[in-house]
Coordinates of C-alpha atoms in Angstrom, one line a residue:
Chain A
M1 CA 0.0 0.0 0.0
S2 CA 1.4 3.4 -0.9
K3 CA 1.8 6.2 1.6
T4 CA -1.0 8.5 2.6
F5 CA -0.3 12.2 3.3
V6 CA -2.5 14.2 5.7
F7 CA -2.4 18.0 5.3
G8 CA -4.3 21.2 6.0
H9 CA -4.7 24.2 3.6
R10 CA -2.1 26.4 2.1
N11 CA -0.8 29.3 4.2
P12 CA -1.4 27.0 7.2
D13 CA -2.8 28.4 10.5
T14 CA -2.5 26.5 13.8
D15 CA -5.6 24.4 13.1
A16 CA -4.3 23.4 9.6
I17 CA -1.0 22.2 11.1
A18 CA -2.5 20.7 14.3
S19 CA -5.3 18.9 12.5
A20 CA -2.9 17.2 10.2
I21 CA -0.6 16.0 13.0
V22 CA -3.6 14.9 15.1
M23 CA -5.5 13.1 12.3
A24 CA -2.4 11.3 11.3
H25 CA -2.1 10.1 14.9
L26 CA -5.7 9.0 15.1
E27 CA -5.5 7.2 11.7
S28 CA -2.3 5.4 12.8
Q29 CA -4.1 4.2 15.9
L30 CA -7.1 2.9 13.9
S31 CA -5.0 1.4 11.1
P32 CA -1.6 0.4 12.6
D33 CA -0.4 -1.0 9.3
A34 CA -1.1 2.1 7.2
Q35 CA 1.7 4.4 6.2
I36 CA 0.5 7.8 7.2
E37 CA 2.5 11.0 7.4
A38 CA 1.4 14.5 8.4
V39 CA 2.8 17.1 6.1
A40 CA 2.1 20.8 5.5
L41 CA 1.6 23.1 2.5
G42 CA 3.6 25.9 4.1
D43 CA 5.8 26.9 7.1
P44 CA 4.1 27.3 10.5
S45 CA 3.3 30.8 11.6
S46 CA 4.8 32.3 14.8
E47 CA 1.7 31.4 16.7
T48 CA 1.9 27.7 15.5
R49 CA 5.6 27.6 16.3
Y50 CA 4.8 28.8 19.8
A51 CA 2.3 26.0 20.3
L52 CA 4.6 23.3 18.7
E53 CA 7.5 24.4 20.9
H54 CA 5.4 24.6 24.0
F55 CA 4.3 21.0 23.7
G56 CA 7.5 19.6 22.2
I57 CA 6.1 18.6 18.9
V58 CA 8.2 18.7 15.6
A59 CA 6.7 20.8 12.8
P60 CA 5.6 18.6 9.8
R61 CA 7.8 18.9 6.7
V62 CA 6.6 21.1 3.9
I63 CA 5.6 19.5 0.6
E64 CA 5.2 21.1 -2.9
T65 CA 3.3 18.1 -4.4
A66 CA 1.8 14.9 -3.0
R67 CA 3.2 12.7 -5.7
P68 CA 5.4 10.8 -6.2
D69 CA 5.7 10.1 -2.4
A70 CA 1.9 9.6 -1.8
E71 CA -0.9 8.4 -4.1
Q72 CA -3.6 8.9 -1.4
V73 CA -4.3 12.0 0.7
I74 CA -6.5 12.9 3.6
L75 CA -7.5 16.6 3.7
V76 CA -8.1 18.4 7.0
D77 CA -9.4 21.9 7.7
H78 CA -10.1 22.5 4.0
N79 CA -11.8 20.9 1.0
E80 CA -11.7 23.5 -1.8
R81 CA -9.2 22.5 -4.5
Q82 CA -7.6 25.9 -4.9
Q83 CA -6.6 25.8 -1.2
S84 CA -5.1 22.3 -1.5
V85 CA -1.9 20.7 -2.8
R86 CA -0.9 21.6 -6.3
D87 CA -1.4 18.1 -7.7
I88 CA -4.7 17.4 -5.9
D89 CA -6.4 16.2 -9.1
E90 CA -3.8 13.5 -9.6
V91 CA -4.2 11.7 -6.3
V92 CA -7.1 9.9 -4.5
I93 CA -8.7 11.7 -1.6
T94 CA -9.7 9.0 0.9
K95 CA -11.0 11.2 3.7
V96 CA -11.8 14.8 4.6
V97 CA -12.4 16.3 8.0
D98 CA -13.4 20.0 7.9
H99 CA -15.4 22.8 9.3
H100 CA -15.7 25.1 6.2
R101 CA -18.2 25.4 3.5
I102 CA -18.0 22.7 0.8
A103 CA -17.1 24.0 -2.7
N104 CA -14.9 23.2 -5.7
F105 CA -14.8 19.6 -4.4
E106 CA -15.5 16.6 -6.5
T107 CA -14.7 12.9 -6.4
S108 CA -15.4 10.1 -8.8
A109 CA -16.0 7.5 -6.0
P110 CA -17.5 7.5 -2.5
L111 CA -15.2 8.6 0.4
W112 CA -15.2 9.5 4.0
F113 CA -16.2 13.1 4.4
R114 CA -17.0 14.7 7.7
A115 CA -17.8 18.3 8.0
E116 CA -19.4 19.9 11.0
P117 CA -20.1 23.6 11.4
L118 CA -18.0 23.9 14.6
G119 CA -15.3 26.5 15.5
C120 CA -12.3 24.3 14.8
T121 CA -11.4 21.1 12.9
C122 CA -9.6 19.9 16.1
T123 CA -13.0 20.0 17.9
I124 CA -14.3 17.5 15.3
L125 CA -11.2 15.4 15.8
W126 CA -11.8 15.5 19.6
R127 CA -15.2 14.0 19.0
M128 CA -13.7 11.3 16.7
Y129 CA -11.2 10.2 19.3
D130 CA -14.1 9.8 21.7
E131 CA -16.3 7.9 19.2
N132 CA -13.4 5.5 18.5
D133 CA -12.4 5.1 22.1
V134 CA -8.8 6.3 21.4
P135 CA -7.1 8.2 24.2
I136 CA -5.6 11.6 23.4
P137 CA -1.9 12.0 24.4
A138 CA -1.2 15.0 26.5
D139 CA 1.0 16.8 23.9
L140 CA -1.5 16.4 21.2
A141 CA -4.3 17.6 23.5
G142 CA -2.2 20.8 24.1
L143 CA -1.9 21.2 20.3
M144 CA -5.6 20.7 19.8
A145 CA -6.4 23.2 22.5
S146 CA -4.1 25.6 20.8
A147 CA -6.0 25.2 17.5
I148 CA -9.3 25.9 19.2
I149 CA -7.9 28.9 20.9
S150 CA -6.5 30.2 17.6
D151 CA -9.7 29.6 15.5
T152 CA -12.1 30.9 18.1
L153 CA -10.0 33.7 19.6
L154 CA -10.1 32.1 23.0
L155 CA -13.8 31.0 22.6
R156 CA -14.9 34.6 21.8
S157 CA -15.4 34.4 18.0
P158 CA -19.1 34.0 16.9
T159 CA -18.0 30.7 15.3
T160 CA -17.6 29.2 18.8
T161 CA -20.0 26.4 19.6
E162 CA -20.8 24.5 22.7
Y163 CA -18.7 21.6 21.4
D164 CA -15.7 23.9 21.1
R165 CA -16.1 25.0 24.7
R166 CA -16.4 21.4 26.0
A167 CA -13.4 20.3 23.8
A168 CA -11.2 23.2 24.9
S169 CA -11.9 22.6 28.6
D170 CA -11.3 18.9 28.3
L171 CA -8.2 19.2 26.3
A172 CA -6.7 21.9 28.5
G173 CA -7.2 19.5 31.4
R174 CA -5.4 16.7 29.6
A175 CA -2.6 19.0 28.6
G176 CA -2.2 20.5 32.0
I177 CA -2.5 24.1 30.9
D178 CA -4.5 27.1 32.1
L179 CA -6.7 27.9 29.1
Q180 CA -7.0 31.7 29.7
R181 CA -3.3 32.3 30.5
Y182 CA -1.9 30.0 27.9
G183 CA -4.5 31.2 25.4
T184 CA -3.6 34.9 25.8
D185 CA 0.1 34.0 25.4
L186 CA -0.6 32.0 22.3
L187 CA -2.7 34.7 20.6
R188 CA -0.1 37.3 21.4
A189 CA 2.6 35.1 19.9
G190 CA 0.6 35.1 16.7
T191 CA 0.5 38.9 16.5
D192 CA 4.2 39.2 16.1
V193 CA 4.6 40.9 12.7
G194 CA 8.4 41.2 13.2
D195 CA 9.9 43.2 10.4
L196 CA 7.7 41.6 7.7
S197 CA 6.9 43.6 4.5
A198 CA 3.2 44.3 3.6
T199 CA 3.5 41.7 0.8
E200 CA 4.7 39.0 3.3
L201 CA 1.9 40.0 5.8
I202 CA -1.0 39.7 3.3
D203 CA 0.3 36.3 2.2
R204 CA 0.6 34.8 5.6
D205 CA -3.0 33.8 6.3
A206 CA -4.8 34.2 3.0
K207 CA -7.3 32.1 1.1
S208 CA -8.8 32.2 -2.4
Y209 CA -12.4 31.6 -3.3
T210 CA -14.4 31.3 -6.5
M211 CA -17.6 33.4 -6.0
G212 CA -19.8 33.6 -9.1
S213 CA -17.3 34.6 -11.8
T214 CA -15.0 36.5 -9.4
T215 CA -11.9 35.1 -7.7
V216 CA -11.8 36.6 -4.3
R217 CA -8.8 36.7 -1.9
V218 CA -9.4 37.1 1.8
A219 CA -6.4 37.7 4.0
Q220 CA -6.3 38.2 7.8
I221 CA -3.7 39.6 10.1
N222 CA -4.1 39.1 13.8
T223 CA -2.8 41.8 16.1
V224 CA -3.2 43.5 19.4
G225 CA -4.0 47.1 18.9
T226 CA -4.6 47.8 15.1
G227 CA -2.9 51.3 15.1
P228 CA 0.6 50.4 14.0
L229 CA -0.7 48.2 11.1
L230 CA -3.3 50.8 10.0
A231 CA -0.6 53.4 9.8
R232 CA 0.8 51.3 7.0
R233 CA -2.5 51.3 5.1
D234 CA -1.1 52.7 1.8
E235 CA 1.7 50.1 1.8
F236 CA -0.9 47.3 2.3
L237 CA -3.3 48.7 -0.4
A238 CA -0.4 48.9 -2.9
A239 CA 0.7 45.4 -2.1
M240 CA -2.8 44.0 -2.4
K241 CA -3.3 45.8 -5.7
A242 CA -0.1 44.4 -7.1
E243 CA -0.9 40.9 -6.0
A244 CA -4.5 41.1 -7.3
Q245 CA -3.3 42.1 -10.7
Q246 CA -0.6 39.4 -10.8
A247 CA -2.8 36.6 -9.6
G248 CA -6.1 37.7 -11.2
Y249 CA -8.1 38.4 -8.0
G250 CA -11.2 40.5 -8.8
L251 CA -11.4 41.4 -5.1
F252 CA -8.8 41.4 -2.4
L253 CA -10.0 41.8 1.3
L254 CA -7.7 42.2 4.2
L255 CA -9.0 41.8 7.8
I256 CA -6.8 43.4 10.4
T257 CA -8.2 41.8 13.6
D258 CA -7.5 42.8 17.2
V259 CA -7.6 39.4 18.8
L260 CA -8.1 40.7 22.3
E261 CA -10.7 43.4 21.4
V262 CA -12.4 40.9 18.9
D263 CA -12.9 43.6 16.3
S264 CA -11.5 44.3 12.8
D265 CA -10.5 46.9 10.3
L266 CA -11.0 46.0 6.7
L267 CA -8.9 47.0 3.7
V268 CA -10.3 46.3 0.2
V269 CA -9.1 46.6 -3.4
G270 CA -11.0 45.6 -6.6
E271 CA -14.6 45.5 -7.7
P272 CA -17.6 45.3 -7.1
L273 CA -17.1 47.4 -4.0
E274 CA -20.8 47.9 -3.4
A275 CA -21.2 44.1 -3.1
V276 CA -18.6 44.2 -0.3
E277 CA -20.3 47.1 1.5
K278 CA -23.7 45.5 1.2
A279 CA -22.6 42.0 2.1
L280 CA -20.6 43.0 5.2
G281 CA -22.7 46.1 6.2
V282 CA -19.7 48.4 6.1
S283 CA -18.8 51.7 4.4
V284 CA -15.5 51.7 2.4
H285 CA -13.6 55.0 2.2
D286 CA -10.2 55.1 0.4
G287 CA -10.0 51.3 0.6
H288 CA -10.7 51.2 4.4
A289 CA -13.7 50.3 6.5
S290 CA -14.3 49.7 10.2
A291 CA -15.8 46.2 10.7
P292 CA -16.8 46.1 14.3
G293 CA -17.4 42.6 15.6
I294 CA -16.3 40.9 12.4
V295 CA -13.5 38.5 13.2
S296 CA -14.4 35.3 11.3
R297 CA -13.6 35.0 7.6
K298 CA -15.5 31.7 7.5
K299 CA -18.7 32.8 9.2
Q300 CA -18.9 36.6 8.8
V301 CA -17.3 37.2 5.4
V302 CA -17.3 34.3 3.0
P303 CA -21.0 33.3 3.1
Q304 CA -22.2 36.9 2.8
L305 CA -19.9 37.7 0.0
T306 CA -20.6 34.4 -1.8
E307 CA -24.3 35.3 -1.8
A308 CA -23.7 38.8 -3.0
L309 CA -21.5 37.7 -5.8
R310 CA -23.6 34.7 -6.8
E311 CA -25.2 36.4 -9.8
N312 CA -22.0 38.1 -10.7
Chain B
M1 CA -38.3 28.6 12.9
S2 CA -39.4 27.4 9.4
K3 CA -40.0 23.8 8.5
T4 CA -37.1 21.5 7.4
F5 CA -37.8 18.9 4.8
V6 CA -35.7 15.7 4.7
F7 CA -35.6 13.8 1.4
G8 CA -33.6 11.4 -0.7
H9 CA -32.9 11.6 -4.5
R10 CA -35.3 11.7 -7.4
N11 CA -36.6 8.4 -8.6
P12 CA -36.3 7.2 -5.0
D13 CA -35.2 3.7 -4.2
T14 CA -35.9 2.0 -0.8
D15 CA -32.8 3.6 0.8
A16 CA -33.8 7.1 -0.4
I17 CA -37.3 6.8 1.1
A18 CA -36.2 4.9 4.2
S19 CA -33.3 7.3 5.0
A20 CA -35.6 10.3 4.8
I21 CA -38.1 8.8 7.2
V22 CA -35.4 7.6 9.6
M23 CA -33.3 10.8 9.5
A24 CA -36.4 12.8 10.3
H25 CA -37.1 10.6 13.3
L26 CA -33.5 10.9 14.6
E27 CA -33.5 14.6 14.1
S28 CA -36.8 14.9 15.9
Q29 CA -35.4 13.0 18.8
L30 CA -32.3 15.2 19.0
S31 CA -34.2 18.5 18.5
P32 CA -37.7 18.0 19.8
D33 CA -38.8 21.6 19.0
A34 CA -37.7 21.5 15.4
Q35 CA -40.4 21.1 12.7
I36 CA -39.0 18.3 10.5
E37 CA -40.9 16.4 7.9
A38 CA -39.7 13.5 5.7
V39 CA -40.9 13.9 2.1
A40 CA -40.0 12.2 -1.2
L41 CA -39.1 13.4 -4.7
G42 CA -41.1 10.6 -6.3
D43 CA -43.5 7.7 -5.6
P44 CA -42.1 4.6 -3.8
S45 CA -41.3 1.6 -6.0
S46 CA -43.0 -1.8 -5.6
E47 CA -40.1 -2.9 -3.5
T48 CA -40.3 0.1 -1.2
R49 CA -44.1 -0.3 -0.9
Y50 CA -43.6 -3.9 0.1
A51 CA -41.2 -2.8 2.9
L52 CA -43.5 0.1 4.1
E53 CA -46.6 -2.1 4.2
H54 CA -44.7 -4.9 5.9
F55 CA -43.7 -2.6 8.8
G56 CA -46.9 -0.5 8.8
I57 CA -45.2 2.8 7.8
V58 CA -47.0 5.5 5.7
A59 CA -45.2 6.6 2.6
P60 CA -43.9 10.2 2.7
R61 CA -45.8 12.7 0.6
V62 CA -44.3 13.6 -2.8
I63 CA -43.1 17.2 -3.3
E64 CA -42.3 19.1 -6.4
T65 CA -40.4 22.0 -4.7
A66 CA -39.2 22.6 -1.2
R67 CA -40.4 26.1 -1.0
P68 CA -42.7 27.7 0.1
D69 CA -43.3 25.1 2.8
A70 CA -39.6 24.7 3.8
E71 CA -36.7 27.1 3.7
Q72 CA -34.2 24.5 5.0
V73 CA -33.6 21.0 3.8
I74 CA -31.6 17.9 4.9
L75 CA -30.4 15.7 2.0
V76 CA -30.1 12.0 2.5
D77 CA -28.7 9.3 0.1
H78 CA -27.6 12.0 -2.5
N79 CA -25.7 15.2 -2.7
E80 CA -25.5 16.0 -6.5
R81 CA -27.7 19.0 -7.4
Q82 CA -29.2 17.4 -10.5
Q83 CA -30.5 14.5 -8.4
S84 CA -32.2 16.7 -5.8
V85 CA -35.3 18.9 -5.5
R86 CA -35.9 21.4 -8.4
D87 CA -35.4 24.5 -6.2
I88 CA -32.4 23.2 -4.3
D89 CA -30.5 26.5 -5.1
E90 CA -33.1 28.6 -3.3
V91 CA -33.1 26.8 0.1
V92 CA -30.4 26.3 2.8
I93 CA -29.0 22.8 3.0
T94 CA -28.3 22.2 6.8
K95 CA -27.2 18.6 6.7
V96 CA -26.3 15.8 4.4
V97 CA -26.0 12.1 5.1
D98 CA -24.8 10.1 2.1
H99 CA -22.8 7.2 0.8
H100 CA -22.2 8.4 -2.8
R101 CA -19.4 10.3 -4.5
I102 CA -19.4 14.1 -3.8
A103 CA -20.0 16.2 -6.9
N104 CA -22.0 19.3 -8.1
F105 CA -22.4 20.2 -4.5
E106 CA -21.6 23.7 -3.1
T107 CA -22.6 25.7 -0.1
S108 CA -21.8 29.3 0.9
A109 CA -21.6 28.4 4.6
P110 CA -20.3 25.5 6.7
L111 CA -22.8 22.7 7.3
W112 CA -23.1 19.1 8.7
F113 CA -22.0 16.7 6.0
R114 CA -21.4 13.1 6.7
A115 CA -20.5 10.8 3.9
E116 CA -19.1 7.3 4.4
P117 CA -18.2 4.8 1.7
L118 CA -20.6 2.1 3.0
G119 CA -23.2 0.0 1.2
C120 CA -26.3 2.0 2.4
T121 CA -27.2 5.4 3.8
C122 CA -29.3 3.6 6.5
T123 CA -26.0 1.9 7.7
I124 CA -24.6 5.4 8.4
L125 CA -27.9 6.3 10.2
W126 CA -27.6 3.1 12.3
R127 CA -24.2 4.3 13.5
M128 CA -25.6 7.8 14.2
Y129 CA -28.4 6.4 16.4
D130 CA -25.7 4.5 18.3
E131 CA -23.4 7.5 18.6
N132 CA -26.3 9.7 19.9
D133 CA -27.7 6.9 22.2
V134 CA -31.1 7.1 20.6
P135 CA -33.0 3.8 20.5
I136 CA -34.3 2.6 17.1
P137 CA -38.0 1.7 17.1
A138 CA -38.8 -1.8 15.7
D139 CA -40.7 -0.6 12.7
L140 CA -37.9 1.8 11.6
A141 CA -35.3 -0.9 12.2
G142 CA -37.3 -3.1 9.7
L143 CA -37.3 -0.3 7.2
M144 CA -33.6 0.3 7.6
A145 CA -32.9 -3.4 7.2
S146 CA -35.0 -3.3 4.0
A147 CA -32.8 -0.4 2.6
I148 CA -29.6 -2.4 3.4
I149 CA -31.0 -5.5 1.7
S150 CA -32.0 -3.4 -1.3
D151 CA -28.8 -1.5 -1.7
T152 CA -26.5 -4.5 -1.1
L153 CA -28.6 -7.2 -2.8
L154 CA -28.9 -9.0 0.5
L155 CA -25.2 -8.3 1.4
R156 CA -23.9 -9.8 -1.8
S157 CA -23.1 -6.6 -3.8
P158 CA -19.3 -5.6 -3.8
T159 CA -20.4 -2.4 -2.1
T160 CA -21.2 -4.4 1.1
T161 CA -18.9 -3.5 4.1
E162 CA -18.5 -5.0 7.5
Y163 CA -20.6 -2.2 8.9
D164 CA -23.5 -3.1 6.5
R165 CA -23.3 -6.7 7.8
R166 CA -23.4 -5.7 11.4
A167 CA -26.2 -3.2 10.9
A168 CA -28.3 -5.6 8.9
S169 CA -28.0 -8.3 11.6
D170 CA -28.7 -5.9 14.4
L171 CA -31.6 -4.3 12.7
A172 CA -33.2 -7.7 11.7
G173 CA -33.1 -8.6 15.3
R174 CA -34.8 -5.4 16.4
A175 CA -37.4 -5.8 13.7
G176 CA -38.0 -9.5 14.4
I177 CA -37.4 -10.7 10.8
D178 CA -35.4 -13.5 9.3
L179 CA -33.0 -11.6 7.1
Q180 CA -32.6 -14.2 4.4
R181 CA -36.3 -15.0 4.0
Y182 CA -37.6 -11.5 4.3
G183 CA -34.7 -10.2 2.1
T184 CA -35.5 -12.6 -0.8
D185 CA -39.2 -11.7 -0.6
L186 CA -38.3 -8.0 -0.7
L187 CA -35.9 -8.3 -3.6
R188 CA -38.5 -10.3 -5.5
A189 CA -41.1 -7.7 -4.8
G190 CA -38.8 -5.1 -6.5
T191 CA -38.6 -7.1 -9.7
D192 CA -42.2 -6.8 -10.5
V193 CA -42.2 -5.0 -13.8
G194 CA -46.0 -5.4 -14.1
D195 CA -47.2 -4.2 -17.5
L196 CA -44.9 -1.1 -17.6
S197 CA -43.7 0.3 -20.9
A198 CA -39.9 0.5 -21.7
T199 CA -40.0 4.2 -21.1
E200 CA -41.5 3.8 -17.7
L201 CA -39.0 1.1 -16.8
I202 CA -35.9 3.1 -17.7
D203 CA -37.2 6.1 -15.7
R204 CA -37.9 4.1 -12.5
D205 CA -34.4 4.0 -11.0
A206 CA -32.3 6.3 -13.1
K207 CA -29.7 9.0 -12.2
S208 CA -27.9 11.7 -14.2
Y209 CA -24.3 12.6 -13.8
T210 CA -22.0 15.3 -15.3
M211 CA -18.8 13.6 -16.4
G212 CA -16.3 15.8 -18.2
S213 CA -18.5 17.6 -20.7
T214 CA -20.9 14.7 -21.1
T215 CA -24.3 14.3 -19.3
V216 CA -24.6 10.6 -18.5
R217 CA -27.8 8.8 -17.5
V218 CA -27.5 5.4 -15.8
A219 CA -30.7 3.4 -15.2
Q220 CA -31.0 0.1 -13.5
I221 CA -33.8 -2.5 -13.5
N222 CA -33.7 -5.3 -11.0
T223 CA -35.2 -8.6 -12.0
V224 CA -35.0 -12.3 -11.5
G225 CA -34.0 -14.0 -14.8
T226 CA -33.0 -11.4 -17.4
G227 CA -34.5 -13.3 -20.3
P228 CA -38.0 -11.6 -20.5
L229 CA -36.5 -8.1 -20.3
L230 CA -33.7 -8.8 -22.8
A231 CA -36.3 -10.0 -25.3
R232 CA -37.5 -6.4 -25.3
R233 CA -34.1 -5.1 -26.1
D234 CA -35.1 -3.1 -29.2
E235 CA -38.0 -1.5 -27.4
F236 CA -35.6 -0.4 -24.6
L237 CA -32.9 0.9 -27.0
A238 CA -35.5 3.0 -28.8
A239 CA -36.9 4.4 -25.6
M240 CA -33.3 5.3 -24.4
K241 CA -32.5 6.9 -27.7
A242 CA -35.6 9.0 -27.6
E243 CA -35.1 10.1 -24.0
A244 CA -31.4 10.9 -24.6
Q245 CA -32.3 13.1 -27.5
Q246 CA -35.0 14.9 -25.6
A247 CA -33.0 15.4 -22.3
G248 CA -29.6 15.9 -23.9
Y249 CA -27.9 12.9 -22.4
G250 CA -24.7 12.1 -24.3
L251 CA -24.7 8.6 -23.0
F252 CA -27.5 6.4 -21.6
L253 CA -26.7 3.1 -19.9
L254 CA -29.2 0.6 -18.6
L255 CA -28.2 -2.1 -16.2
I256 CA -30.6 -5.1 -16.2
T257 CA -29.6 -6.8 -13.0
D258 CA -30.5 -10.3 -11.8
V259 CA -30.7 -9.7 -8.1
L260 CA -30.5 -13.4 -7.2
E261 CA -27.7 -14.2 -9.7
V262 CA -25.9 -10.9 -8.9
D263 CA -25.0 -10.3 -12.6
S264 CA -26.1 -7.8 -15.2
D265 CA -26.7 -7.2 -18.8
L266 CA -26.0 -3.7 -20.1
L267 CA -27.8 -1.7 -22.8
V268 CA -26.1 1.4 -24.2
V269 CA -26.9 4.3 -26.5
G270 CA -24.8 7.3 -27.3
E271 CA -21.1 8.1 -27.5
P272 CA -18.2 7.6 -26.8
L273 CA -18.9 3.9 -26.8
E274 CA -15.3 3.0 -26.6
A275 CA -15.0 4.8 -23.3
V276 CA -17.9 2.7 -21.9
E277 CA -16.2 -0.5 -23.1
K278 CA -12.9 0.4 -21.7
A279 CA -14.2 1.7 -18.4
L280 CA -16.4 -1.3 -17.7
G281 CA -14.3 -3.9 -19.4
V282 CA -17.2 -5.1 -21.7
S283 CA -17.8 -5.5 -25.4
V284 CA -20.9 -3.8 -26.8
H285 CA -22.6 -5.3 -29.8
D286 CA -25.8 -3.8 -31.2
G287 CA -26.2 -1.8 -28.0
H288 CA -25.9 -4.8 -25.7
A289 CA -23.1 -6.2 -23.5
S290 CA -22.8 -8.9 -20.9
A291 CA -21.6 -7.4 -17.6
P292 CA -20.9 -10.3 -15.4
G293 CA -20.5 -9.4 -11.7
I294 CA -21.4 -5.7 -12.3
V295 CA -24.4 -4.8 -10.1
S296 CA -23.4 -1.6 -8.4
R297 CA -23.9 1.7 -10.3
K298 CA -22.1 3.6 -7.6
K299 CA -19.1 1.4 -7.2
Q300 CA -18.7 -0.4 -10.5
V301 CA -20.0 2.0 -13.1
V302 CA -19.9 5.7 -12.1
P303 CA -16.2 6.0 -10.9
Q304 CA -14.8 4.1 -13.9
L305 CA -16.9 6.1 -16.4
T306 CA -16.1 9.4 -14.6
E307 CA -12.4 8.7 -15.0
A308 CA -12.8 7.6 -18.6
L309 CA -14.8 10.8 -19.5
R310 CA -12.7 13.2 -17.4
E311 CA -10.7 14.6 -20.4
N312 CA -13.8 14.4 -22.5

């Protein structure tokens, strides 16, 4: 039997990296003979590195293509083709575990597909360990708690469900961490923009979507206090415009999110601008809008924009 | 809260009808306040009627559109848009439980989606009752066993998994039936072609697929002893040609399956014929081919044909 790769989306966040490591562990427990390896479609962010180092876990190696090493893949934390590995159409997808919308996904044969509208893929995996009576090792529990903290902004994002709360509490106990204290440290670690250029920052956590006939890019930068980043607005807008032109994005949105205030500022380039304003209930002036309370790309931006651009 | 409809695919088979009734029951148990109704996208077949009457269950009413009665829908035993309700694009899909490939399915928001490559949707539902600690009433257990018998040809189709075997045995016990005896009676009831015309017969259990640029129709007729139906070959081929022309099917395949022998004969109209021959490993002469061992549209026809027509 050939090897199976498990990986999350491009520009991986903590849930994408954690879910791959955790799913590979669970699969290995359920099928001891299978050759399963967690890999990544990009380097871990400063937040993810903080979590990996805290729990003594090695970052998965970064791959460019699944083949020739693997003929089969398991997708976690994504399902849309354009967010996946470059040669996704040449391998067999055997399983998917995800908490996003389903789009641009097609198989020729039946497969395992489990999507649940929860705050974090690691919450679904937490349920799967329980259903299969597999114990969760302490280090992986810490990594899973980190993913939930990251995706739900310490259980304060509107994406947070009762399952996420129960999972976070249970996992923190197994990992021996104080959820609030460790969570605040983790989120702060993720706001380290170092001396990164605007181009590097808008690429770090960005996803592409096909909405109607428009390709839409939605990037997000987490920070504490949006002032310093907003002062670089023109630099961001220029970088977004250049990238949109090069990659063919009709719209490019950047959410600058204060992870402690749970609020965002929005930068936008491209058209149709009215659709963005209407979909998100904001007013864009010179490429900028306040977006109070909007922190979830998945729940508060993508569905609304998809609806608005459906007939486009 | 508006009403939620639960339904299986068009031209419903026993699993499509049973899954809808059973999923509506499970959902009602888990959310007692929700307004949930099982409906159908077509009349039950003679096989399904046999099962419903045997266990004293009323057939779900047939709907043409989900709206205005329901704004939300739960899909069972299908996910492809062209197999679903006519106004599927105007309602919100909240959940899907299915055992088919995933294709032509897209949502703007996250949802519950559970697909498993098992022989029958009712086997997945059997697992869900267990996971949620909800007891299965005897009459529904009988209906679920009927769906498994129907989809797996009494556990002899190559789609049959260990889960289907365990579910069938457990459900037969709950329903108080002898699986072999009841199963043979049920399958025989499904082979009653009465005095139906060829056009009626090729419509009874037929599904449409988009494969590459070709729309493919695959129909199946279950029988005991294929002789009488094969004697009507020219009548079937003419009906298939007429329907393909009218509906724009590039290919129309009809499997005439002996449910006790677990073998099929294949009738084909349309192009490319070589792709069909290569994909299924058969030789077509005058629109007919022997297809020994081929009984599963889902596992032995659709994936192979999808691959063959991918570049088409």
